[in-house]
Short mmCIF file of C-alpha atoms in Angstrom, two decimals:
data_model
loop_
_atom_site.label_atom_id
_atom_site.label_comp_id
_atom_site.label_asym_id
_atom_site.label_seq_id
_atom_site.Cartn_x
_atom_site.Cartn_y
_atom_site.Cartn_z
CA UNK A 217 -23.69 3.17 14.27
CA UNK A 218 -25.63 1.52 11.51
CA UNK A 219 -23.84 0.43 8.39
CA UNK A 220 -26.81 -0.93 6.56
CA UNK A 221 -28.10 2.53 5.80
CA UNK A 222 -29.49 1.86 2.34
CA UNK A 223 -32.43 4.21 2.73
CA UNK A 224 -30.28 7.01 4.01
CA UNK A 225 -27.94 7.09 1.02
CA UNK A 226 -28.99 9.35 -1.84
CA UNK A 227 -26.62 8.22 -4.56
CA UNK A 228 -27.53 11.15 -6.79
CA UNK A 229 -26.03 13.45 -4.18
CA UNK A 230 -22.78 11.49 -3.89
CA UNK A 231 -19.66 12.94 -5.49
CA UNK A 232 -16.47 10.94 -4.95
CA UNK A 233 -14.50 13.82 -6.49
CA UNK A 234 -15.56 16.15 -3.68
CA UNK A 235 -12.80 16.39 -1.10
CA UNK A 236 -15.37 16.83 1.66
CA UNK A 237 -16.70 13.33 1.01
CA UNK A 238 -13.33 11.93 2.13
CA UNK A 239 -13.54 13.79 5.42
CA UNK A 240 -16.87 12.14 6.31
CA UNK A 241 -17.03 9.55 9.08
CA UNK A 242 -15.98 6.08 7.86
CA UNK A 243 -19.41 4.54 8.58
CA UNK A 244 -21.02 7.07 6.27
CA UNK A 245 -18.49 6.46 3.51
CA UNK A 246 -18.89 2.69 3.82
CA UNK A 247 -22.66 3.06 3.54
CA UNK A 248 -22.17 5.03 0.32
CA UNK A 249 -19.82 2.40 -1.10
CA UNK A 250 -22.19 -0.40 -0.08
CA UNK A 251 -24.95 1.36 -2.00
CA UNK A 252 -22.70 2.04 -5.02
CA UNK A 253 -21.53 -1.58 -5.11
CA UNK A 254 -25.08 -2.83 -4.94
CA UNK A 255 -26.83 -0.35 -7.22
CA UNK A 256 -24.24 1.37 -9.43
CA UNK A 257 -21.11 -0.78 -9.58
CA UNK A 258 -19.67 1.41 -12.36
CA UNK A 259 -20.87 4.84 -11.19
CA UNK A 260 -19.53 7.68 -13.33
CA UNK A 261 -18.04 10.83 -11.81
CA UNK A 262 -16.63 14.06 -13.19
CA UNK A 263 -12.97 14.59 -12.40
CA UNK A 264 -11.88 16.76 -9.48
CA UNK A 265 -10.34 20.11 -10.35
CA UNK A 266 -6.57 20.26 -10.03
CA UNK A 267 -5.11 23.74 -10.59
CA UNK A 268 -3.07 24.01 -13.83
CA UNK A 269 -3.97 20.50 -14.96
CA UNK A 270 -6.75 20.15 -17.54
CA UNK A 271 -9.65 18.02 -16.30
CA UNK A 272 -10.29 14.82 -18.26
CA UNK A 273 -13.51 13.11 -19.29
CA UNK A 274 -14.37 11.58 -15.89
CA UNK A 275 -14.03 8.12 -14.41
CA UNK A 276 -15.92 5.02 -13.39
CA UNK A 277 -15.80 4.04 -9.71
CA UNK A 278 -15.30 0.26 -9.52
CA UNK A 279 -16.54 -1.11 -6.22
CA UNK A 280 -17.19 -4.85 -6.70
CA UNK A 281 -14.40 -7.25 -5.81
CA UNK A 282 -14.89 -9.27 -9.00
CA UNK A 283 -14.64 -6.16 -11.21
CA UNK A 284 -11.54 -4.86 -9.41
CA UNK A 285 -9.95 -8.28 -9.95
CA UNK A 286 -10.98 -8.46 -13.61
CA UNK A 287 -9.51 -5.05 -14.45
CA UNK A 288 -6.36 -5.45 -12.38
CA UNK A 289 -5.51 -8.87 -13.78
CA UNK A 290 -5.69 -7.79 -17.45
CA UNK A 291 -2.91 -5.20 -17.72
CA UNK A 292 -2.84 -5.30 -21.52
CA UNK A 293 -6.48 -4.19 -21.66
CA UNK A 294 -6.35 -1.86 -18.65
CA UNK A 295 -3.04 -0.02 -18.51
CA UNK A 296 -1.27 1.94 -15.81
CA UNK A 297 0.98 3.96 -18.11
CA UNK A 298 -1.52 6.78 -18.55
CA UNK A 299 -1.50 7.31 -14.81
CA UNK A 300 -2.25 5.02 -11.90
CA UNK A 301 -2.10 7.46 -9.01
CA UNK A 302 -3.84 10.54 -10.41
CA UNK A 303 -7.30 10.99 -11.85
CA UNK A 304 -6.43 13.57 -14.50
CA UNK A 305 -3.75 12.59 -17.01
CA UNK A 306 -0.56 14.23 -15.81
CA UNK A 307 2.13 15.38 -18.22
CA UNK A 308 4.01 12.15 -19.04
CA UNK A 309 7.26 13.31 -17.42
CA UNK A 310 5.53 14.03 -14.12
CA UNK A 311 3.63 10.81 -14.30
CA UNK A 312 6.74 8.67 -14.53
CA UNK A 313 8.80 10.79 -12.20
CA UNK A 314 6.34 10.57 -9.33
CA UNK A 315 4.76 7.25 -10.05
CA UNK A 316 7.84 5.36 -11.17
CA UNK A 317 6.85 1.81 -12.08
CA UNK A 318 3.39 2.20 -10.56
CA UNK A 319 2.56 4.29 -13.62
CA UNK A 320 4.36 2.15 -16.18
CA UNK A 321 3.37 -0.82 -18.25
CA UNK A 322 5.45 -3.81 -19.25
CA UNK A 323 8.09 -4.21 -20.57
CA UNK A 324 9.62 -1.19 -18.73
CA UNK A 325 7.67 -1.94 -15.59
CA UNK A 326 8.91 -5.53 -15.57
CA UNK A 327 12.50 -4.45 -16.08
CA UNK A 328 12.55 -2.18 -13.05
CA UNK A 329 10.47 -4.53 -10.96
CA UNK A 330 12.89 -7.41 -11.50
CA UNK A 331 15.82 -5.24 -10.39
CA UNK A 332 14.22 -4.47 -7.07
CA UNK A 333 12.29 -7.72 -6.63
CA UNK A 334 15.10 -9.55 -4.91
CA UNK A 335 15.41 -6.93 -2.20
CA UNK A 336 11.80 -7.35 -1.20
CA UNK A 337 11.48 -11.13 -1.14
CA UNK A 338 10.52 -12.84 2.10
CA UNK A 339 13.97 -14.44 2.25
CA UNK A 340 15.77 -11.11 2.13
CA UNK A 341 13.34 -9.63 4.61
CA UNK A 342 14.07 -12.37 7.15
CA UNK A 343 17.36 -10.57 7.71
CA UNK A 344 15.47 -7.39 8.43
CA UNK A 345 13.28 -8.81 11.16
CA UNK A 346 15.69 -8.01 13.93
CA UNK A 347 16.19 -4.48 12.74
CA UNK A 348 12.45 -3.87 12.40
CA UNK A 349 12.06 -5.19 15.94
CA UNK A 350 14.83 -2.96 17.25
CA UNK A 351 13.41 0.10 15.48
CA UNK A 352 9.90 -0.53 16.83
CA UNK A 353 11.25 -0.93 20.37
CA UNK A 354 13.30 2.25 20.11
CA UNK A 355 10.34 4.20 18.80
CA UNK A 356 8.08 2.81 21.54
CA UNK A 357 10.64 3.77 24.19
CA UNK A 358 10.78 7.28 22.73
CA UNK A 359 6.99 7.53 22.88
CA UNK A 360 7.02 6.55 26.54
CA UNK A 361 9.71 9.11 27.33
CA UNK A 362 7.61 11.76 25.60
CA UNK A 363 4.54 10.83 27.64
CA UNK A 364 6.57 10.85 30.85
CA UNK A 365 8.13 14.23 30.10
CA UNK A 366 4.74 15.72 29.25
CA UNK A 367 1.17 15.14 30.34
CA UNK A 368 1.13 11.39 29.81
CA UNK A 369 -0.23 11.61 26.26
CA UNK A 370 1.23 10.89 22.85
CA UNK A 371 0.13 11.18 19.24
CA UNK A 372 -0.03 7.63 17.89
CA UNK A 373 0.67 8.91 14.37
CA UNK A 374 3.68 11.17 15.00
CA UNK A 375 5.14 9.21 17.91
CA UNK A 376 4.73 5.64 16.70
CA UNK A 377 2.99 4.91 13.38
CA UNK A 378 5.04 7.35 11.30
CA UNK A 379 8.57 6.81 12.62
CA UNK A 380 8.57 2.99 12.45
CA UNK A 381 8.15 2.59 8.67
CA UNK A 382 10.20 5.73 8.03
CA UNK A 383 13.20 4.39 9.95
CA UNK A 384 12.85 0.99 8.30
CA UNK A 385 12.82 2.37 4.76
CA UNK A 386 15.62 4.83 5.54
CA UNK A 387 17.72 1.99 6.97
CA UNK A 388 17.09 -0.15 3.91
CA UNK A 389 18.11 2.69 1.60
CA UNK A 390 20.99 3.79 3.79
CA UNK A 391 19.59 7.30 4.30
CA UNK A 392 21.40 9.20 7.07
CA UNK A 393 19.39 9.84 10.24
CA UNK A 394 19.59 13.61 9.76
CA UNK A 395 17.66 13.36 6.47
CA UNK A 396 14.78 11.30 7.86
CA UNK A 397 12.62 14.25 8.84
CA UNK A 398 12.89 15.77 5.39
CA UNK A 399 11.95 12.43 3.81
CA UNK A 400 8.91 12.23 6.09
CA UNK A 401 7.75 15.78 5.34
CA UNK A 402 8.26 15.64 1.59
CA UNK A 403 6.67 12.22 1.15
CA UNK A 404 3.68 13.47 3.14
CA UNK A 405 3.33 16.43 0.77
CA UNK A 406 3.46 14.20 -2.30
CA UNK A 407 0.66 12.07 -0.92
CA UNK A 408 -1.29 14.92 0.69
CA UNK A 409 -3.70 15.10 -2.23
CA UNK A 410 -3.69 18.81 -1.40
CA UNK A 411 -5.02 18.38 2.13
CA UNK A 412 -5.20 22.00 3.38
CA UNK A 413 -3.47 21.01 6.62
CA UNK A 414 -0.35 20.09 4.68
CA UNK A 415 -0.60 22.58 1.81
CA UNK A 416 -2.36 25.73 2.97
CA UNK A 417 -2.84 27.42 -0.42
CA UNK A 418 -4.55 25.36 -3.09
CA UNK A 419 -2.63 27.23 -5.81
CA UNK A 420 0.60 26.04 -4.24
CA UNK A 421 -0.20 22.33 -4.62
CA UNK A 422 1.76 21.89 -7.81
CA UNK A 423 4.79 23.97 -6.77
CA UNK A 424 5.03 22.31 -3.35
CA UNK A 425 4.62 18.93 -4.97
CA UNK A 426 7.43 19.67 -7.43
CA UNK A 427 9.67 21.04 -4.71
CA UNK A 428 9.12 17.90 -2.61
CA UNK A 429 10.01 15.67 -5.55
CA UNK A 430 13.07 17.79 -6.28
CA UNK A 431 14.39 17.53 -2.74
CA UNK A 432 13.93 13.76 -2.54
CA UNK A 433 15.52 13.42 -5.95
CA UNK A 434 18.53 15.53 -4.87
CA UNK A 435 18.99 13.36 -1.79
CA UNK A 436 18.90 10.22 -3.91
CA UNK A 437 21.38 11.58 -6.45
CA UNK A 438 23.74 12.47 -3.62
CA UNK A 439 23.43 8.99 -2.07
CA UNK A 440 23.73 7.24 -5.43
CA UNK A 441 26.95 9.10 -6.20
CA UNK A 442 28.34 8.12 -2.79
CA UNK A 443 27.45 4.45 -3.31
CA UNK A 444 29.15 4.30 -6.68
CA UNK A 445 32.34 5.32 -4.86
CA UNK A 446 31.75 3.36 -1.67
CA UNK A 447 29.35 0.46 -2.07
CA UNK A 448 27.49 -0.65 1.04
CA UNK A 449 25.06 -3.39 1.96
CA UNK A 450 21.94 -1.35 1.23
CA UNK A 451 19.22 -1.02 -1.37
CA UNK A 452 20.72 2.14 -2.85
CA UNK A 453 23.92 0.26 -3.67
CA UNK A 454 21.90 -2.55 -5.19
CA UNK A 455 20.02 -0.04 -7.33
CA UNK A 456 23.08 1.78 -8.67
CA UNK A 457 24.84 -1.49 -9.46
CA UNK A 458 22.03 -3.63 -10.76
CA UNK A 459 21.75 -4.52 -14.39
CA UNK A 460 18.99 -6.12 -16.36
CA UNK A 461 19.88 -7.39 -19.82
CA UNK A 462 23.12 -5.45 -19.58
CA UNK A 463 21.30 -2.21 -18.84
CA UNK A 464 21.64 -0.20 -15.66
CA UNK A 465 18.90 1.95 -14.22
CA UNK A 466 19.23 5.57 -15.28
CA UNK A 467 19.67 8.28 -12.65
CA UNK A 468 16.12 9.35 -13.24
CA UNK A 469 14.80 5.82 -12.86
CA UNK A 470 16.66 5.49 -9.57
CA UNK A 471 15.39 8.84 -8.28
CA UNK A 472 11.82 8.00 -9.30
CA UNK A 473 11.99 4.63 -7.66
CA UNK A 474 13.34 6.25 -4.53
CA UNK A 475 10.41 8.67 -4.43
CA UNK A 476 8.06 5.74 -4.90
CA UNK A 477 9.68 3.89 -2.00
CA UNK A 478 9.62 6.93 0.27
CA UNK A 479 6.01 7.62 -0.46
CA UNK A 480 4.66 4.09 -0.73
CA UNK A 481 6.86 2.70 2.02
CA UNK A 482 5.91 5.35 4.53
CA UNK A 483 2.35 6.52 4.17
CA UNK A 484 0.75 3.17 3.62
CA UNK A 485 2.30 1.32 6.53
CA UNK A 486 1.85 4.36 8.76
CA UNK A 487 -1.83 4.31 7.86
CA UNK A 488 -2.18 0.59 8.52
CA UNK A 489 -0.59 1.02 11.96
CA UNK A 490 -2.45 4.17 13.03
CA UNK A 491 -5.81 3.02 11.73
CA UNK A 492 -5.10 -0.43 13.16
CA UNK A 493 -4.57 1.07 16.62
CA UNK A 494 -7.88 2.88 16.23
CA UNK A 495 -9.64 -0.31 15.08
CA UNK A 496 -8.29 -2.23 18.08
CA UNK A 497 -9.46 0.58 20.35
CA UNK A 498 -12.93 0.31 18.84
CA UNK A 499 -12.88 -3.51 19.16
CA UNK A 500 -11.36 -4.20 22.59
CA UNK A 501 -12.32 -7.89 22.42
CA UNK A 502 -10.19 -8.29 19.29
CA UNK A 503 -7.33 -6.40 20.89
CA UNK A 504 -7.43 -8.67 23.95
CA UNK A 505 -7.49 -11.74 21.74
CA UNK A 506 -4.42 -10.73 19.75
CA UNK A 507 -2.48 -9.36 22.73
CA UNK A 508 -2.96 -12.69 24.52
CA UNK A 509 -2.06 -14.88 21.55
CA UNK A 510 0.76 -13.98 19.15
CA UNK A 511 -0.26 -16.84 16.87
CA UNK A 512 -3.05 -14.58 15.59
CA UNK A 513 -0.51 -12.28 13.98
CA UNK A 514 -0.68 -13.58 10.37
CA UNK A 515 -4.47 -13.38 10.10
CA UNK A 516 -4.61 -10.23 12.23
CA UNK A 517 -2.26 -8.39 9.90
CA UNK A 518 -4.31 -9.38 6.85
CA UNK A 519 -7.51 -8.26 8.55
CA UNK A 520 -6.02 -4.89 9.44
CA UNK A 521 -4.98 -4.38 5.83
CA UNK A 522 -8.48 -5.39 4.65
CA UNK A 523 -10.21 -3.23 7.24
CA UNK A 524 -8.07 -0.14 6.72
CA UNK A 525 -7.32 -0.49 3.00
CA UNK A 526 -4.59 2.16 3.31
CA UNK A 527 -4.52 2.93 -0.41
CA UNK A 528 -8.06 3.82 -1.37
CA UNK A 529 -7.72 3.42 -5.14
CA UNK A 530 -5.48 2.94 -8.13
CA UNK A 531 -6.45 3.97 -11.63
CA UNK A 532 -6.48 1.94 -14.84
CA UNK A 533 -7.29 3.13 -18.37
CA UNK A 534 -8.85 0.95 -21.07
CA UNK A 535 -6.48 0.51 -24.01
CA UNK A 536 -9.19 -0.71 -26.40
CA UNK A 537 -12.91 -1.40 -26.61
CA UNK A 538 -13.53 -4.43 -24.43
CA UNK A 539 -15.69 -5.58 -21.52
CA UNK A 540 -15.51 -6.17 -17.77
CA UNK A 541 -17.56 -9.11 -16.57
CA UNK A 542 -19.97 -8.53 -19.44
CA UNK A 543 -20.12 -4.75 -19.18
CA UNK A 544 -18.96 -2.95 -22.35
CA UNK A 545 -16.01 -0.60 -22.04
CA UNK A 546 -14.63 1.94 -24.51
CA UNK A 547 -10.98 2.64 -25.23
CA UNK A 548 -9.85 5.53 -23.05
CA UNK A 549 -12.35 4.90 -20.25
CA UNK A 550 -10.81 5.53 -16.84
CA UNK A 551 -11.48 3.27 -13.88
CA UNK A 552 -10.71 3.88 -10.23
CA UNK A 553 -10.41 0.57 -8.41
CA UNK A 554 -11.78 1.26 -4.94
CA UNK A 555 -9.98 -1.31 -2.83
CA UNK A 556 -11.75 -0.47 0.42
CA UNK A 557 -15.10 -1.03 -1.26
CA UNK A 558 -13.98 -4.33 -2.80
CA UNK A 559 -12.69 -5.35 0.61
CA UNK A 560 -16.21 -5.07 2.03
CA UNK A 561 -17.96 -6.88 -0.80
CA UNK A 562 -20.44 -9.32 0.79
CA UNK A 563 -20.11 -11.58 -2.28
CA UNK A 564 -16.58 -12.37 -1.09
CA UNK A 565 -16.43 -11.62 2.63
CA UNK A 566 -18.84 -13.03 5.19
CA UNK A 567 -19.98 -10.23 7.49
CA UNK A 568 -17.72 -7.72 5.74
CA UNK A 569 -18.35 -5.02 8.32
CA UNK A 570 -17.16 -7.24 11.16
CA UNK A 571 -13.53 -6.76 12.25
CA UNK A 572 -12.32 -10.30 12.82
CA UNK A 573 -8.61 -10.81 13.45
CA UNK A 574 -9.01 -14.54 12.84
CA UNK A 575 -10.70 -14.08 9.45
CA UNK A 576 -9.83 -16.84 6.98
CA UNK A 577 -9.87 -16.99 4.06
CA UNK A 578 -9.21 -13.30 3.51
CA UNK A 579 -8.70 -12.62 -0.19
CA UNK A 580 -8.54 -8.86 0.32
CA UNK A 581 -7.14 -6.49 -2.29
CA UNK A 582 -5.49 -4.16 0.20
CA UNK A 583 -2.13 -4.70 -1.50
CA UNK A 584 -3.78 -4.47 -4.91
CA UNK A 585 -5.65 -7.17 -6.76
CA UNK A 586 -4.08 -9.82 -9.00
CA UNK A 587 -1.75 -8.41 -11.63
CA UNK A 588 1.81 -7.27 -12.19
CA UNK A 589 1.44 -4.19 -10.00
CA UNK A 590 0.72 -6.15 -6.83
CA UNK A 591 2.39 -4.31 -3.95
CA UNK A 592 6.15 -4.81 -4.07
CA UNK A 593 6.38 -4.06 -0.36
CA UNK A 594 3.63 -6.44 0.76
CA UNK A 595 6.01 -8.80 2.53
CA UNK A 596 7.80 -5.91 4.21
CA UNK A 597 4.55 -4.24 5.23
CA UNK A 598 3.19 -7.47 6.74
CA UNK A 599 6.36 -7.83 8.73
CA UNK A 600 6.33 -4.23 9.91
CA UNK A 601 2.69 -4.29 10.90
CA UNK A 602 3.05 -7.55 12.80
CA UNK A 603 6.15 -6.38 14.66
CA UNK A 604 4.64 -2.94 15.35
CA UNK A 605 1.58 -4.39 17.07
CA UNK A 606 3.46 -7.03 19.04
CA UNK A 607 5.78 -4.26 20.21
CA UNK A 608 2.81 -2.11 21.19
CA UNK A 609 1.35 -4.96 23.24
CA UNK A 610 4.70 -5.61 24.92
CA UNK A 611 6.14 -2.12 25.38
CA UNK A 612 3.09 0.13 25.50
CA UNK A 613 0.38 -2.17 26.93
CA UNK A 614 -1.11 0.82 28.77
CA UNK A 615 -1.77 2.78 25.58
CA UNK A 616 -5.36 4.00 25.36
CA UNK A 617 -6.80 6.11 22.59
CA UNK A 618 -8.15 9.19 24.39
CA UNK A 619 -9.59 11.44 21.70
CA UNK A 620 -11.03 11.65 18.22
CA UNK A 621 -8.76 10.87 15.27
CA UNK A 622 -8.11 13.62 12.76
CA UNK A 623 -8.53 12.21 9.29
CA UNK A 624 -6.66 13.15 6.17
CA UNK A 625 -9.11 14.71 3.71
CA UNK A 626 -7.70 12.79 0.81
CA UNK A 627 -9.32 10.27 -1.47
CA UNK A 628 -6.10 8.39 -2.21
CA UNK A 629 -4.82 7.44 1.25
CA UNK A 630 -7.10 6.47 4.11
CA UNK A 631 -4.76 8.22 6.51
CA UNK A 632 -4.92 9.76 9.96
CA UNK A 633 -3.16 13.01 10.73
CA UNK A 634 -3.39 12.64 14.50
CA UNK A 635 -4.61 10.06 16.98
CA UNK A 636 -4.32 11.14 20.62
CA UNK A 637 -3.58 8.46 23.19
CA UNK A 638 -2.70 8.29 26.85
CA UNK A 639 -0.23 5.96 28.52
CA UNK A 640 -2.19 5.18 31.63
CA UNK A 641 0.89 3.83 33.40
CA UNK A 642 2.48 7.28 33.33
CA UNK A 643 1.66 9.44 36.31
CA UNK B 33 2.89 -33.13 -9.90
CA UNK B 34 4.98 -30.57 -11.73
CA UNK B 35 5.23 -26.78 -11.37
CA UNK B 36 4.96 -24.67 -14.50
CA UNK B 37 5.90 -20.99 -14.62
CA UNK B 38 4.54 -18.66 -17.27
CA UNK B 39 7.54 -16.35 -17.66
CA UNK B 40 5.48 -13.75 -19.50
CA UNK B 41 3.24 -13.37 -16.47
CA UNK B 42 5.76 -13.75 -13.64
CA UNK B 43 6.63 -10.35 -12.19
CA UNK B 44 8.94 -11.69 -9.48
CA UNK B 45 6.65 -10.58 -6.68
CA UNK B 46 7.99 -13.28 -4.37
CA UNK B 47 4.51 -14.29 -3.27
CA UNK B 48 5.36 -17.93 -3.93
CA UNK B 49 8.56 -17.69 -1.92
CA UNK B 50 6.58 -16.47 1.07
CA UNK B 51 4.48 -19.63 1.05
CA UNK B 52 7.02 -22.21 -0.05
CA UNK B 53 10.59 -20.97 0.46
CA UNK B 54 12.01 -24.46 -0.06
CA UNK B 55 10.52 -24.63 -3.53
CA UNK B 56 10.67 -21.09 -4.92
CA UNK B 57 13.38 -18.46 -4.79
CA UNK B 58 13.78 -15.08 -6.44
CA UNK B 59 17.39 -15.10 -7.67
CA UNK B 60 19.80 -12.20 -7.50
CA UNK B 61 18.90 -11.16 -11.03
CA UNK B 62 15.22 -10.99 -10.02
CA UNK B 63 14.21 -14.11 -11.95
CA UNK B 64 12.11 -16.74 -10.23
CA UNK B 65 13.95 -20.03 -9.76
CA UNK B 66 11.94 -23.16 -9.05
CA UNK B 67 14.18 -25.16 -6.76
CA UNK B 68 12.09 -28.32 -7.02
CA UNK B 69 9.92 -28.42 -10.10
CA UNK B 70 8.46 -31.75 -9.00
CA UNK B 71 7.74 -31.10 -5.33
CA UNK B 72 7.26 -33.97 -2.92
CA UNK B 73 4.04 -34.80 -1.07
CA UNK B 74 5.19 -32.87 1.97
CA UNK B 75 5.66 -29.67 -0.05
CA UNK B 76 2.36 -29.86 -1.89
CA UNK B 77 0.15 -27.95 0.56
CA UNK B 78 2.60 -25.03 0.60
CA UNK B 79 2.99 -25.18 -3.17
CA UNK B 80 -0.78 -25.14 -3.66
CA UNK B 81 -0.99 -22.04 -1.45
CA UNK B 82 1.83 -20.44 -3.43
CA UNK B 83 0.12 -21.16 -6.75
CA UNK B 84 -3.12 -19.72 -5.45
CA UNK B 85 -1.46 -16.66 -3.96
CA UNK B 86 0.59 -15.70 -7.02
CA UNK B 87 -0.49 -12.14 -7.81
CA UNK B 88 0.14 -12.56 -11.51
CA UNK B 89 -1.26 -16.11 -11.77
CA UNK B 90 2.00 -17.22 -13.33
CA UNK B 91 2.15 -20.61 -11.59
CA UNK B 92 0.42 -23.86 -12.40
CA UNK B 93 0.56 -27.25 -10.80
CA UNK B 94 0.05 -29.91 -13.46
CA UNK B 95 -0.02 -33.68 -13.65
#
């Protein structure tokens, strides 16, 4: 597998808006991004077609770490409010409903962020450590039972990587166990990017997407009403009761934030765990190193997030004529910040294509680059990923990937649909 | 050495609290509280990491 495939990449034939590109093997995609970063750091692409949504003018693919940082850290010049998670401009109502504060600018963004900030601080999360640990152990035990009851195999995604973050976020929100499956299915649809495996008919993308949002929103409204009557020690109660400058969050703001949490809190961590398992399988020396020495966990978690870059991009839109590191920009220009590409920028990372669990420093942008939209759940995700892998080493030490991963054909999340594994201790 | 917070930039991400929990705390209302605005020698390495890690570059160590 050669990554330095400069000669092999014909950049004129590359189209990042083509869904098929995102189904290509990672090495091939990294070679394309290496070439883009080196030769066309602001390559322009036409927008992908989304049924019923008018296509916009196109976008620039930002692939250098320094440019991603420059755009991300100047939110007044490069806004999120025109859409951060979709390439075409969505109708404003949809944009806010599905993106919540991801697709807002200050001051509204700051207002909502402050309300939820406290819940996601490291101090608050310390209390969660035990419950994350317990959840990971329960899920691992369930995976072993499944392997024992069947042919000794499991699906790393469905049987481990997906349930851990789902249970954690549902516990935090106080979502009843019987609603977990629905939350998992609907959040997967919202982030499917129209992957045909999840939405069979392309013309159904929008309706399925709306239905998914509606169901999550209904669940949240039901829970919120319950918590107003009977407050509990959960995030939902904090959301319905919190005030900023004497203002409470509206029902719609709460529902939107809930959708954001479901989607962002599930898919991203699931992807880090499933792709992390695959990376450790492909780098057995690194796996052995971490399994033998828990003190690697902090740097190992950061390296997994760099390596996987679960969220492939976020969008920003120029609010006025300006420049990025000397390159002129016009008001209205759209930029996709390709985090995975920035995370392999040789200007910043020595041997960027080497998976090194001891890497330090590691100024990756896997949780977003500098700026007000830096991942709210970063502390939680770090905790979950660390606990998930230590639990795997302890409870499922005999886990061996035994087949090819099935990748999500989606430009937005670097996800896996399935990753077959065998528990070799099961006979 | 004194810690300065630019309140216009601070987004209460809690990045600082992760590095120096004895010095920074996100309060119940979501505002960042600097528990020791003039940290001692022993805190300085953590505080420097916190300042560097702040996602919104809202922290400065001056003096």
